[in-house]
Short mmCIF file of C-alpha atoms and ligand atoms in Angstrom, two decimals:
data_model
loop_
_atom_site.label_atom_id
_atom_site.label_comp_id
_atom_site.label_asym_id
_atom_site.label_seq_id
_atom_site.Cartn_x
_atom_site.Cartn_y
_atom_site.Cartn_z
CA MET A 1 -0.15 0.01 -0.37
CA LYS A 2 1.19 3.30 -0.67
CA LYS A 3 2.24 5.82 1.89
CA LEU A 4 -0.28 8.76 2.73
CA VAL A 5 2.02 11.99 3.02
CA VAL A 6 -0.24 14.60 3.86
CA VAL A 7 0.72 18.76 1.87
CA THR A 8 -0.59 21.96 3.67
CA GLY A 9 -0.33 24.46 1.06
CA GLY A 10 -0.41 21.75 -1.77
CA THR A 11 -2.17 24.08 -4.42
CA GLY A 12 0.72 26.72 -3.77
CA PHE A 13 3.69 27.24 -5.59
CA ILE A 14 5.95 24.91 -3.94
CA GLY A 15 3.45 22.54 -2.10
CA SER A 16 1.83 21.56 -6.21
CA HIS A 17 5.76 20.84 -7.44
CA THR A 18 6.20 19.01 -3.95
CA ALA A 19 2.88 17.26 -4.28
CA VAL A 20 3.86 16.02 -8.12
CA GLU A 21 7.36 14.18 -7.07
CA LEU A 22 5.92 12.72 -3.85
CA MET A 23 3.04 11.04 -6.51
CA GLU A 24 6.13 9.98 -9.20
CA ALA A 25 8.09 8.82 -6.22
CA GLY A 26 5.13 6.65 -5.11
CA TYR A 27 3.24 8.33 -2.22
CA ASP A 28 -0.48 8.84 -1.92
CA VAL A 29 -1.15 12.80 -1.37
CA LEU A 30 -3.61 14.61 0.79
CA ILE A 31 -3.61 17.97 -0.01
CA ILE A 32 -4.94 20.48 3.05
CA ASP A 33 -5.38 24.28 1.57
CA ASP A 34 -8.05 26.80 2.19
CA LEU A 35 -7.04 27.99 -1.24
CA SER A 36 -6.60 31.85 -0.17
CA ASN A 37 -3.67 31.99 -2.29
CA SER A 38 -4.15 29.75 -5.20
CA ARG A 39 -6.67 27.89 -7.44
CA ILE A 40 -8.78 24.83 -7.06
CA GLU A 41 -7.44 24.25 -11.05
CA VAL A 42 -3.91 23.53 -9.37
CA LEU A 43 -5.22 19.93 -9.01
CA ASP A 44 -6.11 19.61 -12.66
CA GLY A 45 -2.58 20.25 -13.36
CA ILE A 46 -1.40 17.87 -11.24
CA GLU A 47 -3.26 15.35 -12.61
CA ARG A 48 -2.14 16.19 -16.15
CA ILE A 49 1.28 15.65 -15.13
CA THR A 50 0.82 12.86 -12.62
CA GLY A 51 -1.85 10.94 -14.08
CA ARG A 52 -3.45 10.79 -10.94
CA LYS A 53 -5.57 13.33 -8.41
CA PRO A 54 -4.23 14.10 -5.31
CA LEU A 55 -6.86 13.58 -2.53
CA PHE A 56 -8.09 17.30 -1.45
CA GLU A 57 -9.32 19.02 1.80
CA LYS A 58 -10.23 22.71 1.71
CA PHE A 59 -9.83 24.38 5.15
CA ASP A 60 -8.35 26.64 7.34
CA LEU A 61 -5.75 25.05 9.44
CA CYS A 62 -6.19 27.59 12.03
CA ASP A 63 -9.52 26.14 12.93
CA ARG A 64 -8.47 23.34 15.40
CA VAL A 65 -11.67 21.47 15.14
CA LYS A 66 -11.35 20.71 11.44
CA VAL A 67 -7.76 20.05 11.83
CA THR A 68 -9.12 17.08 14.67
CA GLU A 69 -11.79 15.93 12.16
CA CYS A 70 -9.08 15.20 9.02
CA PHE A 71 -6.82 13.72 11.20
CA LYS A 72 -9.90 11.39 12.24
CA LYS A 73 -11.02 10.88 8.77
CA TYR A 74 -7.58 10.06 7.75
CA THR A 75 -6.46 7.26 9.72
CA GLY A 76 -3.11 6.48 7.69
CA ILE A 77 -1.07 9.38 7.71
CA ALA A 78 2.36 8.74 7.18
CA ALA A 79 3.73 12.34 7.21
CA ILE A 80 3.37 15.80 7.08
CA ILE A 81 4.35 18.70 5.01
CA HIS A 82 3.96 21.80 6.21
CA PHE A 83 3.77 24.60 3.64
CA ALA A 84 0.51 27.01 4.41
CA ALA A 85 1.33 30.00 5.48
CA HIS A 86 0.98 33.61 4.54
CA LYS A 87 4.49 34.70 3.02
CA ALA A 88 4.44 38.18 1.53
CA VAL A 89 7.06 40.27 3.38
CA PRO A 90 5.63 43.63 3.04
CA GLU A 91 2.08 43.02 3.95
CA SER A 92 3.67 41.52 7.13
CA MET A 93 5.05 44.70 8.02
CA ASP A 94 1.40 46.12 7.48
CA LYS A 95 -0.84 43.42 9.46
CA PRO A 96 1.65 41.16 11.87
CA LEU A 97 -0.97 40.01 13.97
CA MET A 98 -2.36 38.22 10.55
CA TYR A 99 1.02 36.94 10.01
CA TYR A 100 1.46 35.46 13.63
CA GLU A 101 -1.82 34.16 14.19
CA ASN A 102 -2.20 32.47 11.04
CA ASN A 103 1.58 31.21 10.55
CA LEU A 104 1.95 30.09 14.39
CA LEU A 105 -1.61 28.95 14.63
CA SER A 106 -1.78 26.29 12.02
CA LEU A 107 1.36 24.52 12.87
CA ILE A 108 0.50 24.52 16.57
CA ASN A 109 -2.68 23.02 15.83
CA LEU A 110 -0.98 20.76 13.60
CA LEU A 111 1.72 19.44 15.89
CA ARG A 112 -1.22 19.03 18.09
CA ALA A 113 -3.11 16.53 16.19
CA MET A 114 0.14 15.05 15.22
CA LYS A 115 0.65 14.22 18.76
CA GLU A 116 -2.81 13.43 19.48
CA TYR A 117 -3.35 10.61 16.41
CA GLY A 118 0.24 9.27 16.56
CA VAL A 119 1.89 10.79 13.44
CA LYS A 120 5.29 10.92 13.67
CA TYR A 121 7.12 12.49 10.73
CA PHE A 122 7.22 16.23 9.86
CA VAL A 123 8.56 18.63 7.30
CA PHE A 124 8.70 22.22 7.94
CA SER A 125 9.23 24.91 5.18
CA SER A 126 11.80 27.57 6.58
CA SER A 127 13.42 30.51 4.93
CA CYS A 128 16.94 31.74 4.60
CA THR A 129 15.39 34.41 6.28
CA VAL A 130 16.15 33.45 9.45
CA TYR A 131 19.95 34.09 8.72
CA GLY A 132 19.12 38.04 7.90
CA GLN A 133 22.25 39.91 6.40
CA PRO A 134 24.90 36.59 7.46
CA ASP A 135 28.44 38.44 8.64
CA THR A 136 29.99 35.94 6.28
CA LEU A 137 28.93 34.08 3.10
CA PRO A 138 27.89 31.16 2.19
CA VAL A 139 25.84 30.82 4.80
CA THR A 140 25.89 27.71 6.97
CA GLU A 141 23.14 25.96 9.12
CA LYS A 142 25.37 26.81 11.89
CA SER A 143 25.01 30.70 10.84
CA PRO A 144 23.65 33.23 13.52
CA ILE A 145 20.27 33.70 13.53
CA LYS A 146 19.76 37.40 13.20
CA LYS A 147 16.91 39.53 14.68
CA ALA A 148 14.25 38.82 11.68
CA ALA A 149 13.79 41.89 9.55
CA SER A 150 9.75 41.18 8.88
CA PRO A 151 7.20 39.49 11.49
CA TYR A 152 7.11 36.96 8.54
CA GLY A 153 10.47 36.37 9.07
CA ASN A 154 9.59 36.29 12.75
CA THR A 155 7.24 33.96 12.09
CA LYS A 156 9.65 31.24 10.42
CA GLN A 157 12.31 31.84 13.16
CA ILE A 158 9.42 31.42 15.95
CA SER A 159 8.16 28.18 14.19
CA GLU A 160 11.40 26.78 14.33
CA GLU A 161 11.79 27.26 17.97
CA ILE A 162 8.28 25.89 18.34
CA ILE A 163 9.31 22.38 16.82
CA GLN A 164 12.44 22.34 18.85
CA ASP A 165 10.76 22.83 22.03
CA VAL A 166 8.07 20.26 21.09
CA VAL A 167 10.78 17.62 20.28
CA SER A 168 12.99 18.76 23.07
CA ALA A 169 9.65 17.92 25.19
CA GLY A 170 9.72 14.14 24.35
CA ASP A 171 6.98 14.24 22.30
CA PRO A 172 7.56 11.32 19.27
CA ILE A 173 7.94 13.62 16.69
CA GLN A 174 10.69 13.99 14.07
CA ALA A 175 11.28 16.77 12.13
CA ILE A 176 13.06 18.21 9.13
CA SER A 177 13.12 21.78 8.79
CA LEU A 178 14.16 22.90 5.37
CA ARG A 179 15.21 26.83 4.27
CA TYR A 180 14.53 27.50 1.08
CA PHE A 181 16.66 30.33 -0.69
CA ASN A 182 15.04 32.00 -3.75
CA PRO A 183 12.82 29.23 -5.38
CA ILE A 184 12.00 30.17 -8.89
CA GLY A 185 10.89 28.37 -12.57
CA ALA A 186 7.72 26.09 -13.11
CA HIS A 187 7.54 22.42 -14.05
CA PRO A 188 8.76 21.50 -17.18
CA THR A 189 5.34 20.45 -18.81
CA ALA A 190 4.06 24.04 -17.73
CA TYR A 191 0.93 22.74 -16.16
CA ILE A 192 1.91 24.28 -12.81
CA GLY A 193 3.65 26.83 -12.07
CA GLU A 194 3.80 30.04 -9.69
CA LEU A 195 0.53 32.22 -9.69
CA PRO A 196 1.25 35.53 -8.27
CA ILE A 197 -2.01 36.99 -7.21
CA GLY A 198 -2.07 40.87 -8.74
CA ILE A 199 1.04 42.47 -9.01
CA PRO A 200 4.33 40.09 -8.38
CA LEU A 201 6.39 41.04 -5.80
CA ASN A 202 9.43 38.49 -6.51
CA LEU A 203 11.92 39.11 -9.49
CA VAL A 204 11.23 36.01 -11.56
CA PRO A 205 7.42 36.81 -11.74
CA TYR A 206 7.82 40.49 -12.54
CA LEU A 207 10.43 39.49 -15.15
CA THR A 208 8.24 37.32 -17.28
CA GLN A 209 5.22 39.18 -16.96
CA THR A 210 6.95 42.41 -17.97
CA ALA A 211 8.64 40.14 -21.38
CA ILE A 212 5.05 39.06 -21.88
CA GLY A 213 3.82 42.48 -21.96
CA ILE A 214 1.77 42.60 -18.47
CA ARG A 215 4.07 45.09 -16.85
CA GLU A 216 5.68 47.85 -18.92
CA GLU A 217 9.14 47.61 -17.26
CA LEU A 218 10.93 45.73 -14.37
CA GLN A 219 12.26 48.04 -11.85
CA VAL A 220 15.80 46.69 -10.49
CA PHE A 221 15.72 47.69 -6.89
CA GLY A 222 19.40 49.43 -6.33
CA ASP A 223 22.39 49.19 -8.24
CA ASP A 224 24.68 50.55 -5.46
CA TYR A 225 25.31 47.63 -3.44
CA ASN A 226 28.52 46.33 -2.38
CA THR A 227 28.71 43.55 -5.06
CA PRO A 228 30.44 42.97 -8.36
CA ASP A 229 27.54 44.96 -10.72
CA GLY A 230 25.91 46.83 -7.97
CA SER A 231 22.47 44.65 -7.79
CA ALA A 232 21.69 42.65 -4.99
CA ILE A 233 22.62 38.78 -5.14
CA ARG A 234 20.41 35.72 -4.17
CA ASP A 235 20.68 32.08 -4.37
CA TYR A 236 18.04 31.20 -7.10
CA ILE A 237 17.09 27.40 -6.90
CA ASN A 238 14.53 25.60 -9.21
CA VAL A 239 11.50 24.85 -7.47
CA VAL A 240 11.62 20.83 -8.75
CA ASP A 241 15.33 20.65 -7.37
CA LEU A 242 13.31 22.30 -4.51
CA SER A 243 10.44 19.63 -4.35
CA ARG A 244 13.05 16.83 -4.79
CA ALA A 245 14.39 17.82 -1.24
CA HIS A 246 11.45 17.07 0.23
CA VAL A 247 11.14 13.50 -1.04
CA VAL A 248 14.41 13.07 0.02
CA SER A 249 13.62 14.02 3.64
CA ILE A 250 10.47 12.35 3.51
CA ASP A 251 11.96 9.30 2.81
CA ARG A 252 14.79 9.91 5.43
CA LEU A 253 12.33 10.29 8.10
CA LEU A 254 10.61 7.27 7.20
CA ALA A 255 13.61 5.00 7.21
CA GLY A 256 14.67 6.39 10.15
CA LYS A 257 17.90 8.17 9.05
CA ASN A 258 17.61 11.43 10.31
CA LYS A 259 20.47 11.80 13.04
CA SER A 260 18.48 14.33 15.50
CA ALA A 261 14.45 14.83 15.95
CA LEU A 262 15.01 18.01 14.03
CA GLU A 263 17.56 18.46 11.33
CA ILE A 264 17.85 21.59 9.64
CA PHE A 265 19.13 21.73 5.82
CA ASN A 266 19.78 24.52 3.32
CA LEU A 267 18.08 24.41 -0.04
CA GLY A 268 19.70 26.57 -2.50
CA THR A 269 22.60 25.87 -5.06
CA GLY A 270 25.12 27.23 -3.72
CA ASN A 271 26.06 30.04 -6.60
CA GLY A 272 24.94 33.45 -5.83
CA LEU A 273 23.30 35.46 -8.62
CA SER A 274 22.72 39.22 -8.81
CA VAL A 275 19.62 40.62 -10.63
CA PHE A 276 21.67 41.62 -13.67
CA GLU A 277 22.84 38.28 -14.12
CA ILE A 278 19.05 36.92 -13.59
CA ILE A 279 18.06 39.55 -16.45
CA ASN A 280 21.07 38.72 -18.87
CA SER A 281 20.29 34.87 -18.45
CA PHE A 282 17.13 35.30 -19.14
CA GLU A 283 17.36 37.33 -22.11
CA LYS A 284 20.01 34.53 -23.23
CA ALA A 285 18.00 31.39 -22.37
CA THR A 286 14.89 32.86 -24.27
CA GLY A 287 15.94 35.45 -26.89
CA ILE A 288 13.89 37.81 -25.55
CA LYS A 289 14.98 41.28 -24.14
CA VAL A 290 13.15 42.51 -21.02
CA LYS A 291 12.76 46.26 -20.50
CA TYR A 292 13.79 47.54 -17.58
CA GLN A 293 15.17 50.47 -15.14
CA VAL A 294 16.80 51.18 -11.93
CA VAL A 295 15.32 52.35 -9.15
CA GLY A 296 16.18 52.94 -5.45
CA ARG A 297 16.88 49.95 -3.16
CA ARG A 298 13.41 48.46 -1.83
CA GLU A 299 13.19 48.74 1.72
CA GLY A 300 14.35 45.53 3.92
CA ASP A 301 16.30 43.81 1.33
CA ILE A 302 19.68 42.37 2.09
CA GLU A 303 22.61 43.00 0.12
CA LYS A 304 23.71 39.05 -0.77
CA VAL A 305 22.80 35.65 0.53
CA TRP A 306 23.73 32.52 -0.87
CA ALA A 307 24.00 28.96 0.94
CA ASP A 308 26.62 26.41 2.27
CA THR A 309 24.76 23.35 0.44
CA SER A 310 27.71 20.97 1.85
CA LEU A 311 24.82 19.56 4.79
CA ALA A 312 21.97 19.03 2.40
CA ASN A 313 24.40 17.50 -0.18
CA ASN A 314 26.65 15.32 1.74
CA GLU A 315 24.14 14.40 4.91
CA LEU A 316 20.62 14.44 3.04
CA GLY A 317 22.15 13.25 0.08
CA TRP A 318 20.33 15.66 -2.22
CA LYS A 319 22.02 18.49 -5.08
CA ALA A 320 19.93 21.01 -6.96
CA VAL A 321 20.85 19.97 -10.45
CA ILE A 322 18.75 22.11 -12.99
CA PRO A 323 20.80 24.45 -14.96
CA LEU A 324 19.30 28.45 -14.48
CA GLU A 325 18.80 28.77 -18.11
CA GLU A 326 16.81 25.73 -18.09
CA THR A 327 14.90 26.98 -15.01
CA LEU A 328 14.18 30.60 -16.44
CA ARG A 329 13.11 28.80 -19.95
CA SER A 330 10.43 26.78 -17.80
CA ALA A 331 9.26 30.12 -15.95
CA TRP A 332 8.72 31.48 -19.56
CA LYS A 333 7.20 29.01 -20.64
CA TRP A 334 4.58 28.92 -17.75
CA GLU A 335 3.99 32.65 -17.97
CA GLN A 336 2.91 32.07 -21.58
CA TYR A 337 0.70 28.83 -20.69
CA ILE A 338 -1.23 30.60 -18.27
CA ARG A 339 -1.81 33.60 -20.08
CA GLN A 340 -2.89 31.52 -23.09
CA GLU A 341 -5.31 29.68 -20.47
CA ASN A 342 -6.56 32.79 -19.19
CA ASN A 343 -7.29 34.11 -22.31
CA GLY A 344 -8.68 31.12 -23.94
N1 UFG B 1 14.02 42.47 -7.29
C1 UFG B 1 13.74 43.27 -8.08
N2 UFG B 1 12.75 43.98 -8.94
C2 UFG B 1 11.45 43.15 -8.90
C3 UFG B 1 11.62 42.26 -7.56
C4 UFG B 1 12.67 41.92 -6.88
O1 UFG B 1 15.10 44.13 -8.24
O2 UFG B 1 10.73 43.77 -9.21
C5 UFG B 1 15.14 42.00 -6.67
C6 UFG B 1 15.00 42.29 -4.67
O3 UFG B 1 15.21 43.69 -4.92
C7 UFG B 1 15.94 40.91 -4.71
C8 UFG B 1 15.81 39.88 -5.47
O4 UFG B 1 15.31 40.67 -6.62
O5 UFG B 1 17.27 41.57 -4.64
C9 UFG B 1 15.09 39.17 -5.39
O6 UFG B 1 13.95 39.55 -4.97
P1 UFG B 1 12.42 38.60 -4.74
O7 UFG B 1 11.55 39.92 -4.13
O8 UFG B 1 12.43 37.56 -5.66
O9 UFG B 1 13.39 37.73 -3.42
P2 UFG B 1 13.47 37.81 -2.05
O10 UFG B 1 15.48 37.47 -1.79
O11 UFG B 1 13.41 39.67 -1.32
O12 UFG B 1 12.70 37.16 -1.03
C10 UFG B 1 12.72 35.60 -1.01
C11 UFG B 1 11.21 35.40 -0.83
C12 UFG B 1 11.12 35.90 0.75
C13 UFG B 1 11.58 35.41 1.88
C14 UFG B 1 13.30 36.06 1.15
C15 UFG B 1 14.24 35.50 2.26
O13 UFG B 1 10.38 35.79 -1.51
O14 UFG B 1 9.29 35.00 1.30
O15 UFG B 1 13.68 35.70 -0.10
O16 UFG B 1 15.32 36.24 1.81
F1 UFG B 1 11.74 35.85 3.39
#
């Protein structure tokens, strides 16, 4: 019998790609999502790729009664991957309570239900935002956690602390926290991808929307950073590579191969790329020129960050392998596909 993995936030960007990778690796998937920032049609995309529809429950994980009912209904849950969360940094500055309530209550409800119903294995979506601007690069998992620059970032820090406290208290939970760098790209089929609602906040969706003509020009936030070309540097990782790390993490937990009750891994490529390098690589990969203008720095942005991935490579046995140009082409293919779908 196939093992059942719950994917919260499974109709979202990383969640949907992870659902596909899990199903292709032979797991059954139950997606829980309240569709507050995603669309139900994502389930069709997953089915088109895998030939199977995942199980689906629509509810808000902050509703403790609904969480309990779900665990009662699905008795064979082997593991949980918890993606569901609010994730927009500026929005979290305007609505901190909404972020603390949503991101922390959902986590607490899940961990409580796991204990009550004897579900042992947990993978958590964390972020490199917990490192702030690191003093040394590349950043390792042992680098100090800096004061969070936003309530969003703080919810990721507090969530990791909550998980640590729960496992330290002797609850039988075994967890892996994955600290993502900058996930970009889309599934190579273009049946699923990133669907920002409204004006995109992140670089690559803004870039592809500019390339297709929805946005007039891309704004480059600052060219006066202390970097070789003056624009800020990030570690951009293909979402399919990133998703595969979740399958590896689930395999590891289920096989009892984890070395401690809470393990933490950086998920990046290990390469830092500037905004200009991303624009140039996109133009090279697609043959499309992108109109851009340099404007002032964006508030809250750090100058540079990229991952030391040796722990994920050596201990988890996972490595990002998809080349950047292929990743940018997949983002472009997705942008074209989704516009056609919306117009047709
Ligand atoms: N950028 C632009 N123009 C844009 C959008 C972004 O120049 O229109 C620049 C940013 O200034 C930054 C880089 O592109 O230098 C990447 O920006 P993103 O918004 O794509 O990503 P961030 O690194 O700011 O944010 C990401 C996640 C957050 C997470 C954070 C942790 O989106 O959820 O990493 O550092 F908290």
